[in-house]
Amino acid sequence: MGCNGMASPFFPPNFLLQMQSPHDDDGHPPSSLSALLPGASCPTPQGFQGVATLLGSRPMSFSGIAEQDGEEAGAGGEDDLSDDCSQVGEKKRRLNTEQVRTLERNFELGNKLEPERKMQLARALGLQPRQVAIWFQNRRARWKTKQLEKDYDVLKRQFEAVKAENDALQAQNKRLQSEVMALKGRDAAEPINLNKDTEGSCSNRSDNSSDINLDISRTSAIDSPLNSHHGRPFFQSIRPAAAAAATMAHLLQNPSSRSELQCPKMEQGVVQDHENFCNMFCSLDDQSGFWTWSEQHNFH
DNA sequence: TTTGTCAAGAGGAGCA
DNA sequence: TGCTCCTCTTGACAAA
């Protein structure tokens, strides 16, 4: 059966033989394939059409072995053929396992079917070239469907990972905001005099704005985000909640310095300083709003 | 009888 | 213009 070894401009002489099942290593066509091509050792295109017609007219079991029933094989003569050599009223039949195996191996080599390869496969498998082309089309569609399913699974896993990370960050954000609120509550219960460096200078409060700045400079970590939050991304500096917590911790851990700030004669100044401190947290509130928006904005 | 799979039909788009 | 491909659909068939 020289057909399977026929030289091709596209494939080596034994190309199709290599596409056969592993037990065809001896170079002989598989017995099932021989059974597919009864009496057609090397069909010419015309002879091939006859074989294909014969095969197409044969009932084929799911195992793919054409039944060797002479009456069945002869059923439906040339008169019943349509233009594409298919039989009028012909029932669809599945390709046999050997044909499918060979087609699968060819598909693995390349999912696009060149005309020469189509003709060679059709001759070797006893199919019409159109059948081979249709099989490749359907196979590409199945491959694409499977690929879409894989891509969907990958994207789903990625989404779940990102969502988990987002949830963790949201929880952390809430926790930090609640800490800030708690610290603000403690601050309201214990007024703080920020004017500790200006003891005895209450009379010239209009001139000691630098004192306020000096105090705030101790919390320079939060100075920038508080005073310039309109101009740049907030996350370029320290997180305000953490900075505020550090500031509050510093002030609360130094009650002596805070008490020495208490000036009975400066209640007015203390009130104003307290207002400044509260304004700092009001700015913090603004920042936290900006912070929350930033995170939400990044995840939507 | 229903459901899933597969071969094949139909129609439109892209290309040389 | 013919060919090929893609997509959707149809019909046959086997299994549940």
mmCIF file of C-alpha atoms (C1' of nucleotides) in Angstrom:
data_model
loop_
_atom_site.group_PDB
_atom_site.id
_atom_site.type_symbol
_atom_site.label_atom_id
_atom_site.label_comp_id
_atom_site.label_asym_id
_atom_site.label_seq_id
_atom_site.Cartn_x
_atom_site.Cartn_y
_atom_site.Cartn_z
ATOM 1 C CA MET A 1 0.000 0.000 0.000
ATOM 2 C CA GLY A 2 2.199 2.760 -1.258
ATOM 3 C CA CYS A 3 -0.264 5.537 -0.677
ATOM 4 C CA ASN A 4 0.657 6.121 2.933
ATOM 5 C CA GLY A 5 4.289 6.396 1.942
ATOM 6 C CA MET A 6 3.614 8.707 -0.936
ATOM 7 C CA ALA A 7 6.116 11.552 -1.123
ATOM 8 C CA SER A 8 4.688 14.958 -0.403
ATOM 9 C CA PRO A 9 6.111 18.426 -0.892
ATOM 10 C CA PHE A 10 4.940 19.238 2.623
ATOM 11 C CA PHE A 11 5.578 16.073 4.567
ATOM 12 C CA PRO A 12 8.189 13.332 4.660
ATOM 13 C CA PRO A 13 7.334 10.125 2.845
ATOM 14 C CA ASN A 14 6.424 8.354 6.081
ATOM 15 C CA PHE A 15 4.633 11.344 7.540
ATOM 16 C CA LEU A 16 1.212 9.809 7.590
ATOM 17 C CA LEU A 17 2.608 6.524 8.781
ATOM 18 C CA GLN A 18 4.026 8.353 11.746
ATOM 19 C CA MET A 19 0.564 9.687 12.361
ATOM 20 C CA GLN A 20 -0.813 6.197 12.706
ATOM 21 C CA SER A 21 -1.224 4.391 15.963
ATOM 22 C CA PRO A 22 1.923 3.296 17.791
ATOM 23 C CA HIS A 23 1.469 -0.311 16.787
ATOM 24 C CA ASP A 24 2.031 0.657 13.180
ATOM 25 C CA ASP A 25 5.732 1.140 13.698
ATOM 26 C CA ASP A 26 6.560 -1.584 11.199
ATOM 27 C CA GLY A 27 5.385 0.687 8.426
ATOM 28 C CA HIS A 28 2.363 -1.339 7.583
ATOM 29 C CA PRO A 29 -0.958 0.385 7.568
ATOM 30 C CA PRO A 30 -3.151 -0.467 10.506
ATOM 31 C CA SER A 31 -5.447 -3.343 9.940
ATOM 32 C CA SER A 32 -8.429 -1.165 10.650
ATOM 33 C CA LEU A 33 -7.278 1.243 8.004
ATOM 34 C CA SER A 34 -6.871 -1.644 5.618
ATOM 35 C CA ALA A 35 -10.384 -2.586 6.425
ATOM 36 C CA LEU A 36 -11.399 0.949 5.614
ATOM 37 C CA LEU A 37 -9.951 0.666 2.139
ATOM 38 C CA PRO A 38 -11.145 -2.644 0.764
ATOM 39 C CA GLY A 39 -9.913 -3.250 -2.732
ATOM 40 C CA ALA A 40 -8.415 0.192 -2.968
ATOM 41 C CA SER A 41 -4.724 -0.341 -2.563
ATOM 42 C CA CYS A 42 -3.879 3.016 -4.057
ATOM 43 C CA PRO A 43 -6.935 4.942 -5.050
ATOM 44 C CA THR A 44 -6.611 7.580 -7.660
ATOM 45 C CA PRO A 45 -8.705 10.650 -7.000
ATOM 46 C CA GLN A 46 -11.484 8.960 -8.879
ATOM 47 C CA GLY A 47 -10.885 5.692 -7.121
ATOM 48 C CA PHE A 48 -10.677 7.565 -3.846
ATOM 49 C CA GLN A 49 -14.026 9.095 -4.441
ATOM 50 C CA GLY A 50 -15.381 5.658 -4.978
ATOM 51 C CA VAL A 51 -13.910 4.451 -1.718
ATOM 52 C CA ALA A 52 -15.204 7.451 0.120
ATOM 53 C CA THR A 53 -18.600 6.908 -1.352
ATOM 54 C CA LEU A 54 -18.462 3.302 -0.345
ATOM 55 C CA LEU A 55 -17.485 4.249 3.173
ATOM 56 C CA GLY A 56 -20.098 6.921 3.358
ATOM 57 C CA SER A 57 -22.779 4.491 2.353
ATOM 58 C CA ARG A 58 -21.775 1.997 4.982
ATOM 59 C CA PRO A 59 -23.350 1.839 8.378
ATOM 60 C CA MET A 60 -20.561 2.199 10.856
ATOM 61 C CA SER A 61 -20.673 1.125 14.437
ATOM 62 C CA PHE A 62 -19.469 3.521 17.132
ATOM 63 C CA SER A 63 -16.254 1.564 17.362
ATOM 64 C CA GLY A 64 -15.636 2.801 13.884
ATOM 65 C CA ILE A 65 -15.058 -0.489 12.109
ATOM 66 C CA ALA A 66 -16.981 -0.541 8.903
ATOM 67 C CA GLU A 67 -19.245 -3.477 8.737
ATOM 68 C CA GLN A 68 -18.173 -5.994 6.191
ATOM 69 C CA ASP A 69 -21.661 -6.646 5.028
ATOM 70 C CA GLY A 70 -21.613 -6.920 1.304
ATOM 71 C CA GLU A 71 -25.204 -5.930 0.966
ATOM 72 C CA GLU A 72 -24.687 -2.929 3.200
ATOM 73 C CA ALA A 73 -21.582 -1.949 1.311
ATOM 74 C CA GLY A 74 -23.425 -2.129 -1.907
ATOM 75 C CA ALA A 75 -26.451 -0.311 -0.619
ATOM 76 C CA GLY A 76 -27.000 2.962 -2.311
ATOM 77 C CA GLY A 77 -25.315 3.164 -5.657
ATOM 78 C CA GLU A 78 -23.944 6.110 -7.599
ATOM 79 C CA ASP A 79 -27.491 7.141 -8.351
ATOM 80 C CA ASP A 80 -28.042 8.119 -4.733
ATOM 81 C CA LEU A 81 -25.133 10.501 -4.564
ATOM 82 C CA SER A 82 -25.565 14.213 -4.186
ATOM 83 C CA ASP A 83 -23.244 16.776 -5.728
ATOM 84 C CA ASP A 84 -20.687 16.496 -2.959
ATOM 85 C CA CYS A 85 -20.582 12.728 -3.285
ATOM 86 C CA SER A 86 -22.558 12.320 -0.101
ATOM 87 C CA GLN A 87 -25.476 10.030 -0.183
ATOM 88 C CA VAL A 88 -28.941 11.477 -0.330
ATOM 89 C CA GLY A 89 -30.686 10.744 2.928
ATOM 90 C CA GLU A 90 -27.433 9.425 4.341
ATOM 91 C CA LYS A 91 -27.301 9.188 8.099
ATOM 92 C CA LYS A 92 -24.444 10.753 9.973
ATOM 93 C CA ARG A 93 -21.782 8.367 11.121
ATOM 94 C CA ARG A 94 -18.937 8.853 13.485
ATOM 95 C CA LEU A 95 -15.382 8.452 12.373
ATOM 96 C CA ASN A 96 -13.692 5.337 13.616
ATOM 97 C CA THR A 97 -11.110 5.434 16.365
ATOM 98 C CA GLU A 98 -8.189 5.006 14.017
ATOM 99 C CA GLN A 99 -9.305 7.924 11.902
ATOM 100 C CA VAL A 100 -9.873 10.107 14.921
ATOM 101 C CA ARG A 101 -6.488 9.150 16.388
ATOM 102 C CA THR A 102 -4.690 10.058 13.199
ATOM 103 C CA LEU A 103 -6.606 13.292 12.862
ATOM 104 C CA GLU A 104 -5.837 14.175 16.477
ATOM 105 C CA ARG A 105 -2.123 13.669 15.944
ATOM 106 C CA ASN A 106 -2.256 15.835 12.863
ATOM 107 C CA PHE A 107 -4.143 18.466 14.781
ATOM 108 C CA GLU A 108 -1.438 18.516 17.433
ATOM 109 C CA LEU A 109 1.111 19.246 14.736
ATOM 110 C CA GLY A 110 -0.931 22.123 13.415
ATOM 111 C CA ASN A 111 -4.540 23.097 13.778
ATOM 112 C CA LYS A 112 -4.639 24.620 10.308
ATOM 113 C CA LEU A 113 -5.068 22.264 7.420
ATOM 114 C CA GLU A 114 -3.087 22.865 4.253
ATOM 115 C CA PRO A 115 -4.700 21.561 1.053
ATOM 116 C CA GLU A 116 -1.947 19.011 0.479
ATOM 117 C CA ARG A 117 -2.196 17.662 3.979
ATOM 118 C CA LYS A 118 -5.947 17.511 3.677
ATOM 119 C CA MET A 119 -5.690 15.447 0.518
ATOM 120 C CA GLN A 120 -3.113 13.111 2.024
ATOM 121 C CA LEU A 121 -5.142 12.610 5.164
ATOM 122 C CA ALA A 122 -8.263 12.015 3.169
ATOM 123 C CA ARG A 123 -6.527 9.399 1.036
ATOM 124 C CA ALA A 124 -4.945 7.685 4.009
ATOM 125 C CA LEU A 125 -8.073 7.627 6.098
ATOM 126 C CA GLY A 126 -10.510 6.882 3.322
ATOM 127 C CA LEU A 127 -12.449 10.055 3.900
ATOM 128 C CA GLN A 128 -13.519 12.844 1.649
ATOM 129 C CA PRO A 129 -11.251 15.894 1.836
ATOM 130 C CA ARG A 130 -14.279 17.859 2.901
ATOM 131 C CA GLN A 131 -14.779 15.498 5.811
ATOM 132 C CA VAL A 132 -11.215 16.107 6.921
ATOM 133 C CA ALA A 133 -11.681 19.858 6.633
ATOM 134 C CA ILE A 134 -14.907 19.707 8.603
ATOM 135 C CA TRP A 135 -13.275 17.587 11.269
ATOM 136 C CA PHE A 136 -10.522 20.190 11.659
ATOM 137 C CA GLN A 137 -13.062 22.962 11.833
ATOM 138 C CA ASN A 138 -15.039 21.219 14.532
ATOM 139 C CA ARG A 139 -11.847 20.305 16.340
ATOM 140 C CA ARG A 140 -10.725 23.939 16.364
ATOM 141 C CA ALA A 141 -14.103 24.937 17.752
ATOM 142 C CA ARG A 142 -13.827 22.348 20.513
ATOM 143 C CA TRP A 143 -10.285 23.464 21.306
ATOM 144 C CA LYS A 144 -11.414 27.073 21.502
ATOM 145 C CA THR A 145 -14.246 26.182 23.844
ATOM 146 C CA LYS A 146 -11.893 24.304 26.135
ATOM 147 C CA GLN A 147 -9.406 27.173 26.001
ATOM 148 C CA LEU A 148 -12.128 29.622 26.978
ATOM 149 C CA GLU A 149 -13.024 27.442 29.924
ATOM 150 C CA LYS A 150 -9.404 27.360 31.027
ATOM 151 C CA ASP A 151 -9.051 31.115 30.664
ATOM 152 C CA TYR A 152 -12.225 31.574 32.661
ATOM 153 C CA ASP A 153 -10.893 29.433 35.472
ATOM 154 C CA VAL A 154 -7.616 31.352 35.555
ATOM 155 C CA LEU A 155 -9.372 34.711 35.619
ATOM 156 C CA LYS A 156 -11.748 33.489 38.295
ATOM 157 C CA ARG A 157 -8.873 32.428 40.534
ATOM 158 C CA GLN A 158 -7.116 35.753 39.979
ATOM 159 C CA PHE A 159 -10.291 37.640 40.801
ATOM 160 C CA GLU A 160 -10.793 35.699 44.008
ATOM 161 C CA ALA A 161 -7.216 36.393 45.093
ATOM 162 C CA VAL A 162 -7.526 40.108 44.413
ATOM 163 C CA LYS A 163 -10.886 40.212 46.143
ATOM 164 C CA ALA A 164 -9.467 38.557 49.238
ATOM 165 C CA GLU A 165 -6.641 41.065 49.303
ATOM 166 C CA ASN A 166 -9.115 43.894 48.875
ATOM 167 C CA ASP A 167 -11.247 42.608 51.733
ATOM 168 C CA ALA A 168 -8.201 42.412 53.983
ATOM 169 C CA LEU A 169 -7.226 45.971 53.146
ATOM 170 C CA GLN A 170 -10.765 47.200 53.740
ATOM 171 C CA ALA A 171 -10.794 45.516 57.145
ATOM 172 C CA GLN A 172 -7.439 47.057 58.004
ATOM 173 C CA ASN A 173 -8.732 50.432 56.894
ATOM 174 C CA LYS A 174 -11.769 50.126 59.125
ATOM 175 C CA ARG A 175 -9.675 49.063 62.072
ATOM 176 C CA LEU A 176 -7.324 52.011 61.717
ATOM 177 C CA GLN A 177 -10.212 54.417 61.337
ATOM 178 C CA SER A 178 -11.799 53.091 64.513
ATOM 179 C CA GLU A 179 -8.469 53.576 66.282
ATOM 180 C CA VAL A 180 -8.423 57.172 65.154
ATOM 181 C CA MET A 181 -11.947 57.673 66.386
ATOM 182 C CA ALA A 182 -11.039 56.160 69.752
ATOM 183 C CA LEU A 183 -8.032 58.449 70.058
ATOM 184 C CA LYS A 184 -10.175 61.425 69.182
ATOM 185 C CA GLY A 185 -12.573 60.434 71.951
ATOM 186 C CA ARG A 186 -9.765 60.344 74.490
ATOM 187 C CA ASP A 187 -8.576 63.702 73.265
ATOM 188 C CA ALA A 188 -12.008 65.228 73.823
ATOM 189 C CA ALA A 189 -11.996 63.941 77.406
ATOM 190 C CA GLU A 190 -8.506 65.320 78.121
ATOM 191 C CA PRO A 191 -7.858 68.756 76.591
ATOM 192 C CA ILE A 192 -4.262 69.181 75.470
ATOM 193 C CA ASN A 193 -2.293 72.399 75.622
ATOM 194 C CA LEU A 194 -0.070 72.528 72.631
ATOM 195 C CA ASN A 195 1.391 75.867 73.618
ATOM 196 C CA LYS A 196 3.934 74.417 75.993
ATOM 197 C CA ASP A 197 6.850 76.195 74.332
ATOM 198 C CA THR A 198 5.221 79.569 74.675
ATOM 199 C CA GLU A 199 4.726 79.641 78.400
ATOM 200 C CA GLY A 200 4.320 83.207 79.568
ATOM 201 C CA SER A 201 3.815 84.597 76.153
ATOM 202 C CA CYS A 202 0.111 84.385 76.026
ATOM 203 C CA SER A 203 -0.209 88.055 75.488
ATOM 204 C CA ASN A 204 1.277 87.995 72.046
ATOM 205 C CA ARG A 205 -0.509 85.032 70.574
ATOM 206 C CA SER A 206 -0.734 86.743 67.284
ATOM 207 C CA ASP A 207 3.043 86.513 67.005
ATOM 208 C CA ASN A 208 3.585 82.969 68.096
ATOM 209 C CA SER A 209 2.093 81.139 65.213
ATOM 210 C CA SER A 210 5.568 79.735 64.816
ATOM 211 C CA ASP A 211 5.082 78.058 68.164
ATOM 212 C CA ILE A 212 2.161 76.219 66.771
ATOM 213 C CA ASN A 213 4.235 75.294 63.830
ATOM 214 C CA LEU A 214 6.968 74.192 66.197
ATOM 215 C CA ASP A 215 4.588 71.879 67.928
ATOM 216 C CA ILE A 216 3.233 70.547 64.756
ATOM 217 C CA SER A 217 6.732 70.190 63.448
ATOM 218 C CA ARG A 218 7.138 67.449 66.032
ATOM 219 C CA THR A 219 4.502 65.677 64.053
ATOM 220 C CA SER A 220 6.056 66.519 60.777
ATOM 221 C CA ALA A 221 5.167 63.059 59.626
ATOM 222 C CA ILE A 222 1.604 64.190 59.368
ATOM 223 C CA ASP A 223 2.300 67.767 58.528
ATOM 224 C CA SER A 224 2.526 67.305 54.818
ATOM 225 C CA PRO A 225 -0.578 65.259 54.295
ATOM 226 C CA LEU A 226 -2.538 67.551 56.547
ATOM 227 C CA ASN A 227 -1.536 70.773 54.949
ATOM 228 C CA SER A 228 -1.134 69.855 51.353
ATOM 229 C CA HIS A 229 -3.518 67.037 50.702
ATOM 230 C CA HIS A 230 -4.904 68.762 47.661
ATOM 231 C CA GLY A 231 -1.677 68.738 45.753
ATOM 232 C CA ARG A 232 -0.339 65.205 45.679
ATOM 233 C CA PRO A 233 -1.239 61.600 46.256
ATOM 234 C CA PHE A 234 -1.802 60.940 49.875
ATOM 235 C CA PHE A 235 0.041 57.634 49.959
ATOM 236 C CA GLN A 236 3.286 59.375 49.144
ATOM 237 C CA SER A 237 3.528 60.215 52.844
ATOM 238 C CA ILE A 238 2.718 58.373 56.022
ATOM 239 C CA ARG A 239 -0.800 57.192 56.593
ATOM 240 C CA PRO A 240 -2.612 59.846 58.619
ATOM 241 C CA ALA A 241 -4.234 57.475 61.049
ATOM 242 C CA ALA A 242 -0.903 55.980 62.012
ATOM 243 C CA ALA A 243 0.701 59.409 62.233
ATOM 244 C CA ALA A 244 -2.121 60.740 64.353
ATOM 245 C CA ALA A 245 -1.851 57.741 66.607
ATOM 246 C CA ALA A 246 1.873 58.389 67.001
ATOM 247 C CA THR A 247 1.229 62.026 67.811
ATOM 248 C CA MET A 248 -1.406 61.202 70.324
ATOM 249 C CA ALA A 249 0.820 58.576 71.895
ATOM 250 C CA HIS A 250 3.620 61.106 72.188
ATOM 251 C CA LEU A 251 1.381 63.655 73.852
ATOM 252 C CA LEU A 252 -0.311 61.175 76.137
ATOM 253 C CA GLN A 253 2.934 59.596 77.221
ATOM 254 C CA ASN A 254 4.304 62.990 78.364
ATOM 255 C CA PRO A 255 1.695 64.219 80.814
ATOM 256 C CA SER A 256 4.283 66.304 82.626
ATOM 257 C CA SER A 257 5.139 68.337 79.592
ATOM 258 C CA ARG A 258 1.482 68.628 78.914
ATOM 259 C CA SER A 259 0.711 69.732 82.431
ATOM 260 C CA GLU A 260 3.411 72.343 82.300
ATOM 261 C CA LEU A 261 1.609 73.659 79.288
ATOM 262 C CA GLN A 262 -1.407 74.284 81.419
ATOM 263 C CA CYS A 263 -1.452 78.011 82.013
ATOM 264 C CA PRO A 264 -4.348 79.230 84.158
ATOM 265 C CA LYS A 265 -3.836 82.651 82.752
ATOM 266 C CA MET A 266 -4.078 81.448 79.180
ATOM 267 C CA GLU A 267 -7.378 79.731 78.950
ATOM 268 C CA GLN A 268 -8.164 81.606 75.828
ATOM 269 C CA GLY A 269 -4.939 80.439 74.208
ATOM 270 C CA VAL A 270 -5.451 76.923 75.384
ATOM 271 C CA VAL A 271 -8.841 76.893 73.842
ATOM 272 C CA GLN A 272 -7.462 78.179 70.608
ATOM 273 C CA ASP A 273 -4.644 75.664 70.625
ATOM 274 C CA HIS A 274 -7.117 72.981 71.340
ATOM 275 C CA GLU A 275 -9.076 74.154 68.377
ATOM 276 C CA ASN A 276 -5.962 73.919 66.274
ATOM 277 C CA PHE A 277 -5.432 70.390 67.494
ATOM 278 C CA CYS A 278 -8.979 69.515 66.721
ATOM 279 C CA ASN A 279 -8.616 71.126 63.337
ATOM 280 C CA MET A 280 -5.684 68.844 62.799
ATOM 281 C CA PHE A 281 -7.998 65.902 63.314
ATOM 282 C CA CYS A 282 -10.640 67.520 61.243
ATOM 283 C CA SER A 283 -8.057 67.588 58.513
ATOM 284 C CA LEU A 284 -7.389 64.009 59.381
ATOM 285 C CA ASP A 285 -11.017 63.256 58.815
ATOM 286 C CA ASP A 286 -10.728 64.834 55.436
ATOM 287 C CA GLN A 287 -7.660 62.769 54.801
ATOM 288 C CA SER A 288 -9.312 59.589 55.895
ATOM 289 C CA GLY A 289 -12.092 60.334 53.495
ATOM 290 C CA PHE A 290 -9.565 60.851 50.778
ATOM 291 C CA TRP A 291 -7.792 57.713 51.850
ATOM 292 C CA THR A 292 -10.915 55.626 51.726
ATOM 293 C CA TRP A 293 -11.811 57.025 48.358
ATOM 294 C CA SER A 294 -8.349 56.325 47.088
ATOM 295 C CA GLU A 295 -8.542 52.680 48.030
ATOM 296 C CA GLN A 296 -12.005 52.273 46.704
ATOM 297 C CA HIS A 297 -11.073 54.068 43.577
ATOM 298 C CA ASN A 298 -8.156 51.766 43.037
ATOM 299 C CA PHE A 299 -10.272 48.670 43.325
ATOM 300 C CA HIS A 300 -13.157 49.687 41.141
ATOM 301 C "C1'" DT B 1 -37.448 10.350 26.963
ATOM 302 C "C1'" DT B 2 -33.748 13.378 27.875
ATOM 303 C "C1'" DT B 3 -29.141 14.799 27.365
ATOM 304 C "C1'" DG B 4 -24.529 15.158 25.575
ATOM 305 C "C1'" DT B 5 -21.453 14.603 21.703
ATOM 306 C "C1'" DC B 6 -20.156 14.806 17.089
ATOM 307 C "C1'" DA B 7 -20.454 15.205 11.959
ATOM 308 C "C1'" DA B 8 -22.225 18.173 8.821
ATOM 309 C "C1'" DG B 9 -25.044 22.254 6.843
ATOM 310 C "C1'" DA B 10 -25.590 27.260 6.301
ATOM 311 C "C1'" DG B 11 -24.222 31.868 6.029
ATOM 312 C "C1'" DG B 12 -21.105 35.606 6.510
ATOM 313 C "C1'" DA B 13 -16.213 37.571 6.642
ATOM 314 C "C1'" DG B 14 -11.481 37.850 5.177
ATOM 315 C "C1'" DC B 15 -7.983 37.157 1.773
ATOM 316 C "C1'" DA B 16 -5.156 36.509 -2.458
ATOM 317 C "C1'" DT C 1 -14.200 34.986 -7.516
ATOM 318 C "C1'" DG C 2 -13.037 31.031 -5.205
ATOM 319 C "C1'" DC C 3 -11.273 29.312 -1.094
ATOM 320 C "C1'" DT C 4 -10.925 28.950 3.807
ATOM 321 C "C1'" DC C 5 -12.318 29.926 8.299
ATOM 322 C "C1'" DC C 6 -15.560 31.004 11.975
ATOM 323 C "C1'" DT C 7 -19.874 30.687 14.195
ATOM 324 C "C1'" DC C 8 -24.265 28.965 14.839
ATOM 325 C "C1'" DT C 9 -27.380 25.406 13.997
ATOM 326 C "C1'" DT C 10 -29.221 20.848 12.768
ATOM 327 C "C1'" DG C 11 -29.644 15.998 12.803
ATOM 328 C "C1'" DA C 12 -27.979 11.363 14.136
ATOM 329 C "C1'" DC C 13 -26.685 8.531 17.696
ATOM 330 C "C1'" DA C 14 -25.413 6.573 22.158
ATOM 331 C "C1'" DA C 15 -25.863 6.643 27.052
ATOM 332 C "C1'" DA C 16 -28.309 7.703 31.250
#
